[in-house]
Short mmCIF file of C-alpha atoms in Angstrom, two decimals:
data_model
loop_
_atom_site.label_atom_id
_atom_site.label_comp_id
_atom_site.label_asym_id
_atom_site.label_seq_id
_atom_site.Cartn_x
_atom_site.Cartn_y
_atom_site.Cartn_z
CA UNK D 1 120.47 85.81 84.52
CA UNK D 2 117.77 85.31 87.54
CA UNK D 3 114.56 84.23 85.89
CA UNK D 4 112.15 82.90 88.22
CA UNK D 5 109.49 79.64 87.52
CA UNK D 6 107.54 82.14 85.88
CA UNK D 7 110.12 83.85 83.13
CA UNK D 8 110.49 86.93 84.56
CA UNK D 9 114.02 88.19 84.84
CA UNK D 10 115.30 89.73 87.99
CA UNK D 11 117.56 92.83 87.15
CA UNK D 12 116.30 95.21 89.48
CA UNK D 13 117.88 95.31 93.34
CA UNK D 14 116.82 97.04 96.52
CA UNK D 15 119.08 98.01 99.04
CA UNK D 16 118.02 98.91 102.36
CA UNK D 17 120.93 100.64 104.77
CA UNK D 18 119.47 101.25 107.75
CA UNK D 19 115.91 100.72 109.49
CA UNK D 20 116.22 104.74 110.89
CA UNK D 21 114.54 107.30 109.83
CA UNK D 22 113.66 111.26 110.36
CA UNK D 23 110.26 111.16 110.15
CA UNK D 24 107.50 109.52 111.28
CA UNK D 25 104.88 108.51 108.50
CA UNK D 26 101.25 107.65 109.64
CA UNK D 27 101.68 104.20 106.99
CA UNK D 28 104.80 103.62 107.93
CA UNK D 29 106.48 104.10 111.54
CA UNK D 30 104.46 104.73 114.93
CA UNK D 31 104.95 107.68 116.19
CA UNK D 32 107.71 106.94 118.96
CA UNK D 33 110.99 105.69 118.52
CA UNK D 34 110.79 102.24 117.53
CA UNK D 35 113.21 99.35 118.41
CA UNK D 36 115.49 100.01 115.68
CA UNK D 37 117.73 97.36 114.97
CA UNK D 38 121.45 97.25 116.47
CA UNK D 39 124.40 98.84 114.86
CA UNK D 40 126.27 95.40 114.84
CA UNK D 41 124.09 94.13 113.05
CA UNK D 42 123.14 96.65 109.96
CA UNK D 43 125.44 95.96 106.85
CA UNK D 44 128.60 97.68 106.48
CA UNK D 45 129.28 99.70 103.30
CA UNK D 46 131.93 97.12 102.69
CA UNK D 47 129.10 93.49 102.73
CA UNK D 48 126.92 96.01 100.80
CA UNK D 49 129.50 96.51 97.98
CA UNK D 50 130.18 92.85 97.94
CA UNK D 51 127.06 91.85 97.95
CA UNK D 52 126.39 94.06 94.96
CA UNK D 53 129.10 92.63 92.90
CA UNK D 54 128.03 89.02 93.54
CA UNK D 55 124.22 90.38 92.19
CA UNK D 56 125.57 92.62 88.81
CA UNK D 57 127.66 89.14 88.47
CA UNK D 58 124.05 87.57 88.28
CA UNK D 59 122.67 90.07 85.59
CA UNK D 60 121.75 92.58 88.25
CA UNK D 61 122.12 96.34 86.63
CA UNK D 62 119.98 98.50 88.45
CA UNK D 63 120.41 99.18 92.43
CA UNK D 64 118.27 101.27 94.28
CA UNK D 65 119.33 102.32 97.95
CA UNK D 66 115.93 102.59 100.57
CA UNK D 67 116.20 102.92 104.66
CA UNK D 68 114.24 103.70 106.54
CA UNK D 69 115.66 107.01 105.65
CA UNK D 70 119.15 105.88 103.46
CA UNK D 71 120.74 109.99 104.31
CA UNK D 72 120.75 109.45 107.97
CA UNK D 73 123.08 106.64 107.24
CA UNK D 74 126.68 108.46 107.85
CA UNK D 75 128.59 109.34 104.90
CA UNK D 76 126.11 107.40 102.18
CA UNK D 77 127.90 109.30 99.27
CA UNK D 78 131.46 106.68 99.98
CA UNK D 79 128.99 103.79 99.26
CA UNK D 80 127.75 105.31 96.04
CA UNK D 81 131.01 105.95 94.99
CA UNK D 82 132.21 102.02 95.53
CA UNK D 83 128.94 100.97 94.11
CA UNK D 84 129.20 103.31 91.04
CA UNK D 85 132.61 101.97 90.27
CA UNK D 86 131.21 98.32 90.04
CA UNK D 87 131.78 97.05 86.39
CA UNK D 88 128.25 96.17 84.68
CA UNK D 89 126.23 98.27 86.94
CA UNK D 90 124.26 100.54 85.13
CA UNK D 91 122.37 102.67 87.35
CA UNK D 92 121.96 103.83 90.84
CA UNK D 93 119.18 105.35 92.35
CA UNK D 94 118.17 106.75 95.92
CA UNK D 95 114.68 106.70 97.37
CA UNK D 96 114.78 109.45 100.59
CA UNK D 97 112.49 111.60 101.80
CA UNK D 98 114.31 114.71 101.47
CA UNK D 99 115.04 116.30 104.36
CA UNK D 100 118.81 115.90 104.51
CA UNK D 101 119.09 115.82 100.67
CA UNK D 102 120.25 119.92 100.04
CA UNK D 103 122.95 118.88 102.80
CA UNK D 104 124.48 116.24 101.01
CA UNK D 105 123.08 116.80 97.21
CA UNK D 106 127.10 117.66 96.22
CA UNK D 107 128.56 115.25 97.38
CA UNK D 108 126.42 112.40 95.94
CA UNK D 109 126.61 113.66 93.08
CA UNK D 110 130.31 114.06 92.55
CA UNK D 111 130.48 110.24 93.83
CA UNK D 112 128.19 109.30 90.94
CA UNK D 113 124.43 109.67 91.97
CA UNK D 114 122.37 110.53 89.31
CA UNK D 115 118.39 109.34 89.72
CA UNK D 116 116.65 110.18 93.23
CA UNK D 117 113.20 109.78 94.20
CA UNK D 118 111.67 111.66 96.95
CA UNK D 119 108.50 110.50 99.08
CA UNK D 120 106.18 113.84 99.77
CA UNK D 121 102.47 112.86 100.33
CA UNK D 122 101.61 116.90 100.36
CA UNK D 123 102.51 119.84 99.39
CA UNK D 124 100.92 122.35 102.44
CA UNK D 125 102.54 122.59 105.31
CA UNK D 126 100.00 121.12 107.59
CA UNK D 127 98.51 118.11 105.56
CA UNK D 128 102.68 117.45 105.42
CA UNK D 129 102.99 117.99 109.47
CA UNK D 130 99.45 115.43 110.24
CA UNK D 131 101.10 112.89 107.68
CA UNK D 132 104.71 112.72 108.52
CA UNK D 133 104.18 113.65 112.29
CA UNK D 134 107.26 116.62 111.42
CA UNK D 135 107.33 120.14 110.60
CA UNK D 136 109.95 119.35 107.89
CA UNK D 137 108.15 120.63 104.57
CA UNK D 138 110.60 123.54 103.61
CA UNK D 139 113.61 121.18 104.08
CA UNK D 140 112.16 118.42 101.60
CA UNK D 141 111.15 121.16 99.18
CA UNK D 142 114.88 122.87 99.25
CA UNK D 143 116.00 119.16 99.03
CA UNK D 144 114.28 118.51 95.75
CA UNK D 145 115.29 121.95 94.05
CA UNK D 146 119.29 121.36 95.01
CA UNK D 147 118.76 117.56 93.41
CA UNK D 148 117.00 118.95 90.09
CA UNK D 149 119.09 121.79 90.16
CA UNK D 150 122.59 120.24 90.57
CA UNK D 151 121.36 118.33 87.27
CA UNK D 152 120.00 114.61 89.33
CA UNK D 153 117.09 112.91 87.77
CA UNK D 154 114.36 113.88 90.14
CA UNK D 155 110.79 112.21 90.80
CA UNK D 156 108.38 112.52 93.51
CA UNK D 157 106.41 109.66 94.59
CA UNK D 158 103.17 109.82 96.60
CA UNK D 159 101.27 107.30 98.61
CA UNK D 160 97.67 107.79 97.55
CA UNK D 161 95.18 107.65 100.33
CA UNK D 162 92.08 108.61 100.58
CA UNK D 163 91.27 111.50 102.58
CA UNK D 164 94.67 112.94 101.70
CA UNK D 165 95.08 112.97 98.06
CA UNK D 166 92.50 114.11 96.81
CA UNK D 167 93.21 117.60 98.30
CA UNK D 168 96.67 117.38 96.79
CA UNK D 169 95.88 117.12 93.28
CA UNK D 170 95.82 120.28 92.20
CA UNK D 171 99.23 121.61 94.20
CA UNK D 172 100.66 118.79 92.39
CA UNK D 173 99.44 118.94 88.83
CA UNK D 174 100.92 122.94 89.06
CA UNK D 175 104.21 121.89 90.71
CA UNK D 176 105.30 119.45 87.83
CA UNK D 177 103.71 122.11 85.27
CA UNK D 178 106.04 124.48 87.10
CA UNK D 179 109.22 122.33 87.25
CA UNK D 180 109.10 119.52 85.12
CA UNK D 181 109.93 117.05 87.59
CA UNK D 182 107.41 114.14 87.11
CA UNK D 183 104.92 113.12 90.30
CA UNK D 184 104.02 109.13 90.71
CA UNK D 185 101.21 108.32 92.48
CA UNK D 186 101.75 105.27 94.23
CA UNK D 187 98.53 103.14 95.44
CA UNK D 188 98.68 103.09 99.53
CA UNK D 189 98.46 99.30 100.28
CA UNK D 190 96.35 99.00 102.80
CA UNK D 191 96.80 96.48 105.08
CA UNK D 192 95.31 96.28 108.85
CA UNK D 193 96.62 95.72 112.10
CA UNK D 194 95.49 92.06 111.10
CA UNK D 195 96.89 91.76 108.32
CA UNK D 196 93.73 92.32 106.61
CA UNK D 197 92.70 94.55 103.52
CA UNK D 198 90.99 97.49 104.46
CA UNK D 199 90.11 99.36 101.03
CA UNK D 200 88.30 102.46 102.82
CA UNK D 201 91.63 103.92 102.38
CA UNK D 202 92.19 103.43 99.05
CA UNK D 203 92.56 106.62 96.25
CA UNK D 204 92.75 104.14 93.40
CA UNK D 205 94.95 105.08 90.11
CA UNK D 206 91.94 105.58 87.93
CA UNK D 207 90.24 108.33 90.33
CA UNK D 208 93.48 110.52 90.55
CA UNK D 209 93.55 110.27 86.53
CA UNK D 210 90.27 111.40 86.51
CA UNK D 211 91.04 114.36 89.00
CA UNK D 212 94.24 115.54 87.17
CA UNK D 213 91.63 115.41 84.05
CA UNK D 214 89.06 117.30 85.21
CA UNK D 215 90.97 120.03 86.75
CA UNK D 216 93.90 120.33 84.12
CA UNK D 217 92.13 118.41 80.75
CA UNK D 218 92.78 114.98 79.17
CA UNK D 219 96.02 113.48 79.62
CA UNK D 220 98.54 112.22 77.12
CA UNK D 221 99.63 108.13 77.13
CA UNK D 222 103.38 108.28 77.78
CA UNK D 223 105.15 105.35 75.85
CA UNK D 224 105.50 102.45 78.18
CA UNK D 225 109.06 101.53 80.33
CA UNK D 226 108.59 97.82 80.47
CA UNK D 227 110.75 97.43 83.04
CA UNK D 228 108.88 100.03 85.47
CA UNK D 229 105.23 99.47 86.94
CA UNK D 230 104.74 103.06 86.44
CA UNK D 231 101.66 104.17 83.78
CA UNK D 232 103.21 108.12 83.23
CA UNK D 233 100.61 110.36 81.15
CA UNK D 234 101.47 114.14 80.17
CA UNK D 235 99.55 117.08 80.19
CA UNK D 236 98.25 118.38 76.85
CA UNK D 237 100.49 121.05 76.30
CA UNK D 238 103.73 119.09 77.24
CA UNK D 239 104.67 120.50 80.53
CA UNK D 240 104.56 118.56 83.26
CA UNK D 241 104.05 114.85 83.74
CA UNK D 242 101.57 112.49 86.04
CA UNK D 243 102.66 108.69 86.63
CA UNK D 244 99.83 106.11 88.82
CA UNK D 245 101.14 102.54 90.09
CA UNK D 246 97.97 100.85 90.67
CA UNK D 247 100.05 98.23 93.16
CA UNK D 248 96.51 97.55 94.69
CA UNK D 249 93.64 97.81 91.77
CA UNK D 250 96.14 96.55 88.76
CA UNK D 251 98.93 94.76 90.38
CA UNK D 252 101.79 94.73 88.79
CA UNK D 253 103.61 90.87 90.20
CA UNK D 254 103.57 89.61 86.28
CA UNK D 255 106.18 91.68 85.25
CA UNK D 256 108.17 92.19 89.02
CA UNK D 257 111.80 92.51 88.43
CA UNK D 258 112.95 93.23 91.35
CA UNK D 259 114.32 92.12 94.90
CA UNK D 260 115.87 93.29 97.45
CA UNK D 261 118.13 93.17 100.96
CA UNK D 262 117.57 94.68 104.08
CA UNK D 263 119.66 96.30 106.17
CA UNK D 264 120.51 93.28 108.60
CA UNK D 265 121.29 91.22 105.55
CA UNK D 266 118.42 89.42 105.01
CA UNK D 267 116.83 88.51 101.45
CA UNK D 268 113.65 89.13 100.63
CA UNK D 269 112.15 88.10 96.78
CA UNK D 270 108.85 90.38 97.14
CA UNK D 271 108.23 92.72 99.30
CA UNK D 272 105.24 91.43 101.32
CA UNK D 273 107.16 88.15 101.68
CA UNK D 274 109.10 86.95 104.19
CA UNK D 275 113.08 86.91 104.56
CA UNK D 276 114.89 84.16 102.12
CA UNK D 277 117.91 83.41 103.49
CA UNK D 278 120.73 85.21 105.76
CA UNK D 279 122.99 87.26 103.72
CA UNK D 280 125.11 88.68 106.35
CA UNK D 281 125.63 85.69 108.51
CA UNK D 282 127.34 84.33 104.54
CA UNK D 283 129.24 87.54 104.26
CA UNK D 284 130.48 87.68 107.55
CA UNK D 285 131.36 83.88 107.92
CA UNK D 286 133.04 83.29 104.64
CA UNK D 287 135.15 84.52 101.83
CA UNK D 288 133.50 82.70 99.31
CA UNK D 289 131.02 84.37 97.04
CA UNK D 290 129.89 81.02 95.78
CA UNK D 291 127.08 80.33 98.51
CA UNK D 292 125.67 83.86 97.89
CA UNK D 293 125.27 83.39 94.55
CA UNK D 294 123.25 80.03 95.19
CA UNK D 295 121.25 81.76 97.95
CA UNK D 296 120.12 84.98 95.54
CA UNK D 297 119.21 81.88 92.83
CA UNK D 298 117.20 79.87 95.22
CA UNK D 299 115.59 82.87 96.56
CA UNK D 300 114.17 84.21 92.60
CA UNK D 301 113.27 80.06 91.98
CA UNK D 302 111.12 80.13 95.11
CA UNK D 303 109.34 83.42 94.50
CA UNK D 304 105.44 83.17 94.04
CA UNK D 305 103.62 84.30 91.19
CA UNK D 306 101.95 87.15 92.99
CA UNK D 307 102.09 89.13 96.35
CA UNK D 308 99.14 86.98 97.60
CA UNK D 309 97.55 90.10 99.48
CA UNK D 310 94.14 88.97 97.80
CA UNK D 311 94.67 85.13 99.03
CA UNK D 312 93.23 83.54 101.99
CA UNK D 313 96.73 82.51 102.85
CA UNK D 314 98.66 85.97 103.00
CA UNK D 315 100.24 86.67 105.86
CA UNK D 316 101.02 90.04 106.97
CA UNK D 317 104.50 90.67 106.62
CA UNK D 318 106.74 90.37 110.09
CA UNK D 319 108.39 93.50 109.96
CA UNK D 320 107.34 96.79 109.81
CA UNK D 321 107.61 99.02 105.96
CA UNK D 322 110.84 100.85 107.36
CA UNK D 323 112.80 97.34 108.38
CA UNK D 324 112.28 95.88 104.76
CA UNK D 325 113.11 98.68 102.37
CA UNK D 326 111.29 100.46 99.77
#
């Protein structure tokens, strides 16, 4: 198993396949083209499937694929299909925005997908259009219906911000009602162009419980998922669910089980880290998995005990969200 200095055990693993992506999120990516990275250099499905098996060999059993945006990645579903066929692997999951997911929905799922999360900050067309810098809200909303209705695990996930959010709530709190499929709220983390908090921006966990309250009534504890930093509550009645990660007012580090790869090869232990060694230079140099296994084991020994974000030494990360992976 990967158990870091400070006992927690590392099962979870992020996989970023490309830096790309189809939209252009205010929190995310500026709003040109940025220097993407070159296709020589991105991981091939094949060093992503071996790097896989040398993780589930470490006690790795869940693997969640990020970008960027993971669908504009050509032919994704023949990497889910090698990855699904990995012995010990339990789950895999995609994080996408949705755009391109009603094109490909079928055949992910008949190579094995079966959990997808999809990023959607609003639910009107134009709150959507001044977030994501795209006209793309139809596309997204046809992309989660195929997923849920195709029989995927669907979730939403929504970076609270202030200024945003709290127009959402209502739209959102009648879409799970209406569907079932759960919405996460997700803390925006709000870093500066100098690295520096800047909390202005901040719709904290707490405040969108209390809005989902007052407009809908109390909400309902869900029983805990240890292994998730997810708090998920349901509405009184049953119908519909509400998660918060409070990854800014609670932080969640003590019980991080996770890390993750990005889509040059590089490993990264937390996500507002730096890189911890050179994966592809390992997978592309040698046959033998033996120095990839020591690199994923010093990488969990030498992770911190906490993000450091509130820590006079934090620095802000070197590359930008849709380089590292969510």
């Amino acid at each position: 198993m990967l158990v870091d200095r400070f006992g927690r055990v590392h099962r979870s693993l992020r996989i970023s396949v490309t830096d790309r992506c189809n939209l252009r999120c205010t929190y995310c990516m500026p709003e040109h083209t940025p220097d993407y990275q070159p296709r020589s250099e991105i991981l091939t499905f094949e060093e992503i499937e071996r790097f896989t098996r040398v993780a589930v060999s470490l006690g790795v059993d869940d693997v969640r694929l990020t970008g960027g945006e993971p669908l504009v990645r050509s032919q994704l579903h023949r990497l889910v299909g090698s990855l699904s066929r990995i012995e010990g692997l339990g789950k895999i999951a995609l994080t996408t925005n949705g755009v391109l997911l009603a094109d490909q929905v079928e055949e992910l799922f008949a190579a094995g997908l079966r959990y997808v999360n999809v990023s959607l900050d609003a639910l009107d067309a134009a709150s959507f259009q001044t977030t994501t810098r795209r006209d793309e809200l139809d596309r997204v909303l046809c992309g989660i219906n195929a997923a849920h209705e195709i029989g995927m695990r669907v979730k939403i996930n929504s970076i609270a911000m202030r200024g945003l959010t709290e127009h959402q709530i209502t739209a959102f709190g009648e879409f799970t009602r209406r569907t079932d499929i759960p919405i996460r709220f997700i803390e925006f983390m709000p870093l500066d162009s100098d690295g520096q908090w800047d909390e202005t921006s901040v719709f904290s966990a707490k405040e969108i419980l209390r809005r989902f309250a007052d407009h809908f009534g109390p909400l309902k504890p869900v029983a805990a998922n240890t292994s998730s930093p997810s708090k998920d509550y349901e509405f009184a009645d049953g119908h519909g669910r509400v998660g918060v990660i409070a990854s800014v007012t609670e932080p969640f580090c003590h019980s991080c089980d996770r890390f993750r790869i990005t889509a040059d090869g590089q490993l990264r232990n937390c996500l507002f880290g730096e890189d911890n060694g050179d994966v592809r230079a390992l997978l592309r140099t040698s046959e033998d998995d033996q120095p990839i296994r020591d690199l994923i084991v010093a990488a969990i020994t030498a992770k911190r005990a906490g993000h450091g974000t509130d820590d006079l030494t934090f620095l802000r990360p070197s590359r930008p969200m849709h380089a590292i992976g969510g």
